[in-house]
Amino acid sequence: SFDLIGAFRTSGIGGEAIKQANYADMKSEGIEAALGAKIFTSPSFSWSTQLIFGYNRNEITNLKNQPSIFGLIGADGGPLEGYAQRGLFSLDFQGLDPLNGSPKFINDEGVVSGDVYLQSDVIKYLKYEGPIDPQYTGGFSNTFKYKDFTLSTLVTFAAGNKVRLTPSFKTSYTDLDAMPKAFLSRWEMQGDELLTNVPSILDVLEAQAFGSNYAYNNYNYSTERVADGGFVRMKQIILSYNIPSKYTKKLGLTNSSISAVGNNLFLIYSDKKLNGQDPEFFGSGGVALPIPRQFTLSLKVGF
């Protein structure tokens, strides 16, 4: 692909520092395959299965813009030549300060510090996490038939991507803030830096002495705040029953069946760092509804 359209940093002439422009070239490749089989067949029972698998990757081959640190570490990722079009990068976390439990990183000058100038275009000290879009996707379905009963299941999966955890760390908090579960493992006294990577909560005097929100904000964009975006989901289960003709004929029907369907039932696997959050829905925004769990009961008749 050539002349991709996206955000392009300019000198600011015209009143806009960021404009939409043709900013990059990209190559992509992928495959998709489907495999089905009848595992077992008998007069009263049968079992069939199908596997669908897809693989896709892309790489920026020519970038006409020099990205900043901030343009690469956000939840949406960013383009960098030689990496995925939406690649996720992180500040290199270097542990907690033994005196107050504040986080440290390798900054844009290659020095271990709490402060990192996020608008800098010196990006060589960032760590590449991976693309935010799944490279592997697919589904695995099974259908079991026993006499007049049919049970169908569909499991979907995705892998090969990373997600940025929700930014929730800062220097001070109020009673209106929702505290993440990670705070239970935070730094509280000297020596805790050997046991945990979760920063301390500074009191008012410590916060004033510390004099900066940058370290805690930077922690939100560090290697510690990344999770695997892969998942395995029980997408659908369908149980149906074909009512025998000896009953339907009495009602003047040619056929009839009843079905119970469950959609988006539960996650079989996801990264523990997500703490139960849905990786497929992750990052969709605070006003968007998550994927709903649905149950349907239906009756189908034919005359």
mmCIF file of C-alpha atoms in Angstrom:
data_model
loop_
_atom_site.group_PDB
_atom_site.id
_atom_site.type_symbol
_atom_site.label_atom_id
_atom_site.label_comp_id
_atom_site.label_asym_id
_atom_site.label_seq_id
_atom_site.Cartn_x
_atom_site.Cartn_y
_atom_site.Cartn_z
ATOM 1 C CA SER A 1 0.000 0.000 0.000
ATOM 2 C CA PHE A 2 1.238 3.462 -0.872
ATOM 3 C CA ASP A 3 0.443 6.982 0.340
ATOM 4 C CA LEU A 4 -1.406 5.980 3.507
ATOM 5 C CA ILE A 5 -3.487 8.830 4.902
ATOM 6 C CA GLY A 6 -3.004 9.716 8.545
ATOM 7 C CA ALA A 7 -1.825 12.274 11.093
ATOM 8 C CA PHE A 8 1.270 14.173 9.953
ATOM 9 C CA ARG A 9 3.245 16.559 12.175
ATOM 10 C CA THR A 10 4.007 19.913 10.509
ATOM 11 C CA SER A 11 5.722 23.161 11.494
ATOM 12 C CA GLY A 12 2.342 24.605 12.497
ATOM 13 C CA ILE A 13 1.951 26.964 9.552
ATOM 14 C CA GLY A 14 -1.760 27.522 9.030
ATOM 15 C CA GLY A 15 -2.614 27.085 12.707
ATOM 16 C CA GLU A 16 -2.443 23.285 12.859
ATOM 17 C CA ALA A 17 0.563 21.332 14.073
ATOM 18 C CA ILE A 18 -1.040 18.003 13.112
ATOM 19 C CA LYS A 19 -2.656 17.613 9.694
ATOM 20 C CA GLN A 20 -4.048 14.740 7.651
ATOM 21 C CA ALA A 21 -1.668 13.813 4.835
ATOM 22 C CA ASN A 22 -0.123 10.962 2.855
ATOM 23 C CA TYR A 23 2.491 9.950 5.374
ATOM 24 C CA ALA A 24 3.686 6.390 4.737
ATOM 25 C CA ASP A 25 3.990 3.282 2.573
ATOM 26 C CA MET A 26 3.174 -0.142 3.939
ATOM 27 C CA LYS A 27 3.430 -3.780 2.962
ATOM 28 C CA SER A 28 1.035 -6.393 4.273
ATOM 29 C CA GLU A 29 0.630 -10.119 3.926
ATOM 30 C CA GLY A 30 -1.711 -12.751 5.214
ATOM 31 C CA ILE A 31 -3.469 -16.032 4.683
ATOM 32 C CA GLU A 32 -6.866 -17.470 5.501
ATOM 33 C CA ALA A 33 -7.714 -21.143 5.640
ATOM 34 C CA ALA A 34 -10.695 -23.317 6.536
ATOM 35 C CA LEU A 35 -10.662 -26.997 7.394
ATOM 36 C CA GLY A 36 -13.743 -29.105 7.998
ATOM 37 C CA ALA A 37 -14.277 -32.758 8.792
ATOM 38 C CA LYS A 38 -16.932 -35.271 9.775
ATOM 39 C CA ILE A 39 -15.441 -36.950 12.820
ATOM 40 C CA PHE A 40 -18.107 -39.581 13.387
ATOM 41 C CA THR A 41 -21.310 -40.637 11.680
ATOM 42 C CA SER A 42 -23.889 -43.252 12.656
ATOM 43 C CA PRO A 43 -27.669 -43.615 12.198
ATOM 44 C CA SER A 44 -28.391 -41.897 15.532
ATOM 45 C CA PHE A 45 -25.299 -39.774 16.192
ATOM 46 C CA SER A 46 -22.931 -37.574 14.186
ATOM 47 C CA TRP A 47 -20.124 -35.155 14.938
ATOM 48 C CA SER A 48 -18.691 -32.604 12.507
ATOM 49 C CA THR A 49 -16.142 -29.865 13.080
ATOM 50 C CA GLN A 50 -14.681 -26.848 11.273
ATOM 51 C CA LEU A 51 -11.624 -24.686 11.916
ATOM 52 C CA ILE A 52 -11.185 -21.234 10.360
ATOM 53 C CA PHE A 53 -7.800 -19.555 10.712
ATOM 54 C CA GLY A 54 -6.493 -16.200 9.539
ATOM 55 C CA TYR A 55 -3.080 -14.551 9.709
ATOM 56 C CA ASN A 56 -2.262 -10.983 8.778
ATOM 57 C CA ARG A 57 0.708 -8.710 9.396
ATOM 58 C CA ASN A 58 1.787 -5.343 8.067
ATOM 59 C CA GLU A 59 4.950 -3.271 8.165
ATOM 60 C CA ILE A 60 5.693 0.382 7.475
ATOM 61 C CA THR A 61 8.312 0.493 4.706
ATOM 62 C CA ASN A 62 8.603 4.257 4.254
ATOM 63 C CA LEU A 63 7.621 6.917 6.775
ATOM 64 C CA LYS A 64 7.614 10.580 5.810
ATOM 65 C CA ASN A 65 7.187 11.798 9.374
ATOM 66 C CA GLN A 66 9.374 11.506 12.471
ATOM 67 C CA PRO A 67 7.099 10.371 15.316
ATOM 68 C CA SER A 68 7.419 11.638 18.864
ATOM 69 C CA ILE A 69 7.556 9.451 21.948
ATOM 70 C CA PHE A 70 3.959 10.327 22.810
ATOM 71 C CA GLY A 71 2.806 9.405 19.311
ATOM 72 C CA LEU A 72 4.007 5.822 19.812
ATOM 73 C CA ILE A 73 3.134 4.979 23.423
ATOM 74 C CA GLY A 74 -0.614 5.699 23.382
ATOM 75 C CA ALA A 75 -3.274 2.988 23.404
ATOM 76 C CA ASP A 76 -3.803 3.370 19.635
ATOM 77 C CA GLY A 77 -0.128 2.773 18.865
ATOM 78 C CA GLY A 78 1.667 4.581 16.095
ATOM 79 C CA PRO A 79 3.631 4.076 12.872
ATOM 80 C CA LEU A 80 7.394 3.597 12.773
ATOM 81 C CA GLU A 81 9.401 2.380 9.809
ATOM 82 C CA GLY A 82 10.171 -1.317 10.129
ATOM 83 C CA TYR A 83 7.284 -1.976 12.521
ATOM 84 C CA ALA A 84 3.521 -2.524 12.358
ATOM 85 C CA GLN A 85 1.327 0.331 11.142
ATOM 86 C CA ARG A 86 -0.222 0.516 14.625
ATOM 87 C CA GLY A 87 2.665 -0.655 16.750
ATOM 88 C CA LEU A 88 2.650 -0.176 20.505
ATOM 89 C CA PHE A 89 5.792 1.136 22.197
ATOM 90 C CA SER A 90 6.521 1.703 25.884
ATOM 91 C CA LEU A 91 8.821 3.644 28.170
ATOM 92 C CA ASP A 92 11.413 1.252 29.598
ATOM 93 C CA PHE A 93 10.465 0.843 33.278
ATOM 94 C CA GLN A 94 13.489 0.683 35.586
ATOM 95 C CA GLY A 95 11.902 -0.007 38.955
ATOM 96 C CA LEU A 96 10.828 2.141 41.909
ATOM 97 C CA ASP A 97 12.759 4.774 43.822
ATOM 98 C CA PRO A 98 13.793 3.146 47.139
ATOM 99 C CA LEU A 99 13.189 6.431 49.014
ATOM 100 C CA ASN A 100 9.590 7.212 48.032
ATOM 101 C CA GLY A 101 8.403 4.435 45.695
ATOM 102 C CA SER A 102 8.040 6.659 42.631
ATOM 103 C CA PRO A 103 8.644 5.021 39.227
ATOM 104 C CA LYS A 104 11.803 5.410 37.140
ATOM 105 C CA PHE A 105 12.408 4.958 33.410
ATOM 106 C CA ILE A 106 15.056 5.347 30.760
ATOM 107 C CA ASN A 107 14.264 8.810 29.441
ATOM 108 C CA ASP A 108 14.850 10.400 26.050
ATOM 109 C CA GLU A 109 18.481 11.100 26.995
ATOM 110 C CA GLY A 110 19.189 7.497 27.954
ATOM 111 C CA VAL A 111 19.274 8.355 31.663
ATOM 112 C CA VAL A 112 17.276 6.624 34.417
ATOM 113 C CA SER A 113 14.806 9.250 35.632
ATOM 114 C CA GLY A 114 11.184 9.830 36.558
ATOM 115 C CA ASP A 115 10.832 12.568 33.949
ATOM 116 C CA VAL A 116 10.604 11.814 30.240
ATOM 117 C CA TYR A 117 9.998 14.535 27.650
ATOM 118 C CA LEU A 118 7.154 12.881 25.746
ATOM 119 C CA GLN A 119 7.276 15.360 22.840
ATOM 120 C CA SER A 120 10.864 14.379 22.071
ATOM 121 C CA ASP A 121 11.534 12.598 18.774
ATOM 122 C CA VAL A 122 14.384 10.584 20.334
ATOM 123 C CA ILE A 123 12.647 7.209 20.343
ATOM 124 C CA LYS A 124 15.575 4.784 20.409
ATOM 125 C CA TYR A 125 15.110 4.091 24.120
ATOM 126 C CA LEU A 126 11.500 2.915 23.741
ATOM 127 C CA LYS A 127 10.590 -0.768 23.958
ATOM 128 C CA TYR A 128 8.505 -2.278 21.156
ATOM 129 C CA GLU A 129 5.619 -4.336 22.543
ATOM 130 C CA GLY A 130 3.901 -5.457 19.341
ATOM 131 C CA PRO A 131 0.932 -4.491 17.149
ATOM 132 C CA ILE A 132 -2.365 -3.518 18.741
ATOM 133 C CA ASP A 133 -4.270 -5.407 16.020
ATOM 134 C CA PRO A 134 -4.425 -9.226 16.267
ATOM 135 C CA GLN A 135 -2.178 -11.063 13.831
ATOM 136 C CA TYR A 136 -3.975 -14.375 14.333
ATOM 137 C CA THR A 137 -7.758 -14.778 14.317
ATOM 138 C CA GLY A 138 -10.127 -17.651 13.848
ATOM 139 C CA GLY A 139 -12.915 -19.844 15.072
ATOM 140 C CA PHE A 140 -13.499 -23.482 15.946
ATOM 141 C CA SER A 141 -16.997 -24.929 15.622
ATOM 142 C CA ASN A 142 -18.458 -28.322 16.471
ATOM 143 C CA THR A 143 -21.877 -29.767 15.694
ATOM 144 C CA PHE A 144 -23.241 -32.819 17.486
ATOM 145 C CA LYS A 145 -26.465 -34.500 16.389
ATOM 146 C CA TYR A 146 -28.240 -37.160 18.413
ATOM 147 C CA LYS A 147 -31.596 -38.283 17.065
ATOM 148 C CA ASP A 148 -33.718 -35.094 17.065
ATOM 149 C CA PHE A 149 -31.295 -33.025 19.148
ATOM 150 C CA THR A 150 -28.538 -30.801 17.722
ATOM 151 C CA LEU A 151 -25.853 -29.077 19.768
ATOM 152 C CA SER A 152 -23.568 -26.531 18.086
ATOM 153 C CA THR A 153 -20.687 -24.634 19.683
ATOM 154 C CA LEU A 154 -18.459 -21.860 18.355
ATOM 155 C CA VAL A 155 -15.202 -20.793 19.982
ATOM 156 C CA THR A 156 -13.398 -17.727 18.598
ATOM 157 C CA PHE A 157 -9.840 -16.648 19.267
ATOM 158 C CA ALA A 158 -7.338 -13.893 18.543
ATOM 159 C CA ALA A 159 -3.638 -13.557 19.321
ATOM 160 C CA GLY A 160 -0.471 -11.675 18.457
ATOM 161 C CA ASN A 161 -1.432 -8.221 19.744
ATOM 162 C CA LYS A 162 -0.875 -6.044 22.811
ATOM 163 C CA VAL A 163 -3.130 -3.625 24.688
ATOM 164 C CA ARG A 164 -2.275 -0.591 26.788
ATOM 165 C CA LEU A 165 -3.862 -0.856 30.223
ATOM 166 C CA THR A 166 -6.166 1.973 31.265
ATOM 167 C CA PRO A 167 -4.179 4.961 32.643
ATOM 168 C CA SER A 168 -5.005 5.098 36.363
ATOM 169 C CA PHE A 169 -1.839 6.281 38.140
ATOM 170 C CA LYS A 170 -1.144 9.864 39.181
ATOM 171 C CA THR A 171 0.542 11.781 41.997
ATOM 172 C CA SER A 172 -2.631 12.497 44.006
ATOM 173 C CA TYR A 173 -6.153 11.098 44.223
ATOM 174 C CA THR A 174 -9.550 12.165 45.560
ATOM 175 C CA ASP A 175 -12.529 10.297 46.975
ATOM 176 C CA LEU A 176 -14.095 10.480 43.517
ATOM 177 C CA ASP A 177 -11.323 8.413 41.921
ATOM 178 C CA ALA A 178 -11.840 4.718 41.213
ATOM 179 C CA MET A 179 -8.788 2.923 42.542
ATOM 180 C CA PRO A 180 -7.387 -0.022 40.578
ATOM 181 C CA LYS A 181 -6.937 -3.381 42.272
ATOM 182 C CA ALA A 182 -3.183 -3.061 41.704
ATOM 183 C CA PHE A 183 -3.015 -0.513 44.553
ATOM 184 C CA LEU A 184 -3.269 -3.400 47.008
ATOM 185 C CA SER A 185 0.281 -4.342 45.989
ATOM 186 C CA ARG A 186 1.727 -0.812 45.953
ATOM 187 C CA TRP A 187 5.030 0.351 47.457
ATOM 188 C CA GLU A 188 4.501 1.402 51.103
ATOM 189 C CA MET A 189 7.911 1.328 52.788
ATOM 190 C CA GLN A 190 11.582 1.115 51.935
ATOM 191 C CA GLY A 191 12.430 -2.338 50.682
ATOM 192 C CA ASP A 192 9.074 -2.833 48.943
ATOM 193 C CA GLU A 193 10.749 -1.957 45.626
ATOM 194 C CA LEU A 194 12.226 -5.468 45.783
ATOM 195 C CA LEU A 195 8.739 -6.994 46.063
ATOM 196 C CA THR A 196 6.504 -4.924 43.792
ATOM 197 C CA ASN A 197 6.521 -2.724 40.699
ATOM 198 C CA VAL A 198 3.402 -0.760 41.708
ATOM 199 C CA PRO A 199 4.293 2.848 42.704
ATOM 200 C CA SER A 200 3.478 4.397 46.059
ATOM 201 C CA ILE A 201 0.646 6.808 46.801
ATOM 202 C CA LEU A 202 2.323 10.034 47.904
ATOM 203 C CA ASP A 203 0.850 12.080 50.746
ATOM 204 C CA VAL A 204 0.422 15.846 50.329
ATOM 205 C CA LEU A 205 3.864 16.773 51.670
ATOM 206 C CA GLU A 206 5.596 14.077 49.629
ATOM 207 C CA ALA A 207 3.751 15.172 46.495
ATOM 208 C CA GLN A 208 4.864 18.781 47.025
ATOM 209 C CA ALA A 209 8.447 17.679 47.613
ATOM 210 C CA PHE A 210 8.304 15.424 44.593
ATOM 211 C CA GLY A 211 7.118 18.398 42.551
ATOM 212 C CA SER A 212 6.081 16.546 39.409
ATOM 213 C CA ASN A 213 3.218 14.497 38.012
ATOM 214 C CA TYR A 214 5.316 13.307 35.122
ATOM 215 C CA ALA A 215 6.683 10.112 36.670
ATOM 216 C CA TYR A 216 3.244 8.762 37.537
ATOM 217 C CA ASN A 217 1.781 9.719 34.186
ATOM 218 C CA ASN A 218 4.774 8.138 32.478
ATOM 219 C CA TYR A 219 4.185 4.941 34.453
ATOM 220 C CA ASN A 220 0.851 4.613 32.633
ATOM 221 C CA TYR A 221 2.806 4.358 29.374
ATOM 222 C CA SER A 222 5.582 2.080 30.579
ATOM 223 C CA THR A 223 6.401 -1.564 29.951
ATOM 224 C CA GLU A 224 4.594 -2.368 33.222
ATOM 225 C CA ARG A 225 1.243 -1.214 31.807
ATOM 226 C CA VAL A 226 0.918 -3.554 28.841
ATOM 227 C CA ALA A 227 -1.093 -6.765 28.577
ATOM 228 C CA ASP A 228 -1.445 -9.512 26.015
ATOM 229 C CA GLY A 229 -4.494 -8.829 23.847
ATOM 230 C CA GLY A 230 -5.044 -12.458 22.891
ATOM 231 C CA PHE A 231 -8.183 -14.260 24.002
ATOM 232 C CA VAL A 232 -10.274 -17.387 23.560
ATOM 233 C CA ARG A 233 -14.037 -16.827 23.771
ATOM 234 C CA MET A 234 -17.019 -19.142 23.965
ATOM 235 C CA LYS A 235 -18.857 -17.207 21.296
ATOM 236 C CA GLN A 236 -22.009 -19.237 20.806
ATOM 237 C CA ILE A 237 -23.870 -22.350 21.955
ATOM 238 C CA ILE A 238 -27.040 -23.524 20.204
ATOM 239 C CA LEU A 239 -29.230 -26.377 21.388
ATOM 240 C CA SER A 240 -32.147 -27.274 19.137
ATOM 241 C CA TYR A 241 -34.786 -29.980 19.072
ATOM 242 C CA ASN A 242 -36.747 -31.050 16.003
ATOM 243 C CA ILE A 243 -40.214 -31.979 17.166
ATOM 244 C CA PRO A 244 -41.134 -35.395 15.656
ATOM 245 C CA SER A 245 -43.584 -35.311 12.770
ATOM 246 C CA LYS A 246 -46.083 -37.509 14.622
ATOM 247 C CA TYR A 247 -46.701 -34.553 16.922
ATOM 248 C CA THR A 248 -46.534 -31.738 14.384
ATOM 249 C CA LYS A 249 -49.027 -33.413 12.023
ATOM 250 C CA LYS A 250 -51.641 -33.387 14.769
ATOM 251 C CA LEU A 251 -51.292 -29.606 14.824
ATOM 252 C CA GLY A 252 -51.446 -29.235 11.055
ATOM 253 C CA LEU A 253 -47.734 -28.437 10.761
ATOM 254 C CA THR A 254 -45.199 -29.880 8.345
ATOM 255 C CA ASN A 255 -42.272 -29.319 10.719
ATOM 256 C CA SER A 256 -41.405 -27.614 13.968
ATOM 257 C CA SER A 257 -38.312 -27.017 16.079
ATOM 258 C CA ILE A 258 -37.356 -25.209 19.247
ATOM 259 C CA SER A 259 -33.939 -23.635 19.816
ATOM 260 C CA ALA A 260 -32.063 -22.047 22.698
ATOM 261 C CA VAL A 261 -29.133 -19.790 21.763
ATOM 262 C CA GLY A 262 -26.474 -18.194 23.925
ATOM 263 C CA ASN A 263 -24.089 -15.589 22.459
ATOM 264 C CA ASN A 264 -20.876 -14.099 23.904
ATOM 265 C CA LEU A 265 -21.097 -16.374 26.916
ATOM 266 C CA PHE A 266 -17.680 -16.109 28.568
ATOM 267 C CA LEU A 267 -13.939 -15.807 28.066
ATOM 268 C CA ILE A 268 -12.060 -19.083 28.245
ATOM 269 C CA TYR A 269 -8.707 -17.284 28.297
ATOM 270 C CA SER A 270 -7.423 -13.726 28.598
ATOM 271 C CA ASP A 271 -4.384 -12.102 30.208
ATOM 272 C CA LYS A 272 -4.650 -11.911 34.015
ATOM 273 C CA LYS A 273 -3.294 -8.346 33.871
ATOM 274 C CA LEU A 274 -6.634 -7.277 32.374
ATOM 275 C CA ASN A 275 -8.375 -8.183 35.672
ATOM 276 C CA GLY A 276 -11.497 -9.441 33.927
ATOM 277 C CA GLN A 277 -11.749 -6.664 31.338
ATOM 278 C CA ASP A 278 -12.678 -7.835 27.870
ATOM 279 C CA PRO A 279 -9.638 -7.648 25.526
ATOM 280 C CA GLU A 280 -11.890 -7.580 22.451
ATOM 281 C CA PHE A 281 -13.735 -4.545 23.824
ATOM 282 C CA PHE A 282 -10.707 -2.958 25.491
ATOM 283 C CA GLY A 283 -10.035 0.660 24.561
ATOM 284 C CA SER A 284 -13.449 1.247 22.958
ATOM 285 C CA GLY A 285 -14.128 4.228 25.205
ATOM 286 C CA GLY A 286 -15.901 4.919 28.457
ATOM 287 C CA VAL A 287 -19.288 5.565 26.832
ATOM 288 C CA ALA A 288 -19.347 2.445 24.644
ATOM 289 C CA LEU A 289 -21.245 -0.635 25.781
ATOM 290 C CA PRO A 290 -19.251 -3.853 26.213
ATOM 291 C CA ILE A 291 -20.110 -6.937 24.212
ATOM 292 C CA PRO A 292 -23.460 -8.083 25.689
ATOM 293 C CA ARG A 293 -24.233 -11.623 26.737
ATOM 294 C CA GLN A 294 -27.419 -12.667 24.930
ATOM 295 C CA PHE A 295 -29.866 -15.534 25.372
ATOM 296 C CA THR A 296 -32.591 -16.346 22.866
ATOM 297 C CA LEU A 297 -35.364 -18.928 22.850
ATOM 298 C CA SER A 298 -37.115 -19.455 19.519
ATOM 299 C CA LEU A 299 -39.819 -21.626 18.035
ATOM 300 C CA LYS A 300 -39.823 -22.360 14.313
ATOM 301 C CA VAL A 301 -42.850 -23.848 12.560
ATOM 302 C CA GLY A 302 -43.659 -24.746 8.969
ATOM 303 C CA PHE A 303 -47.084 -25.127 7.377
#
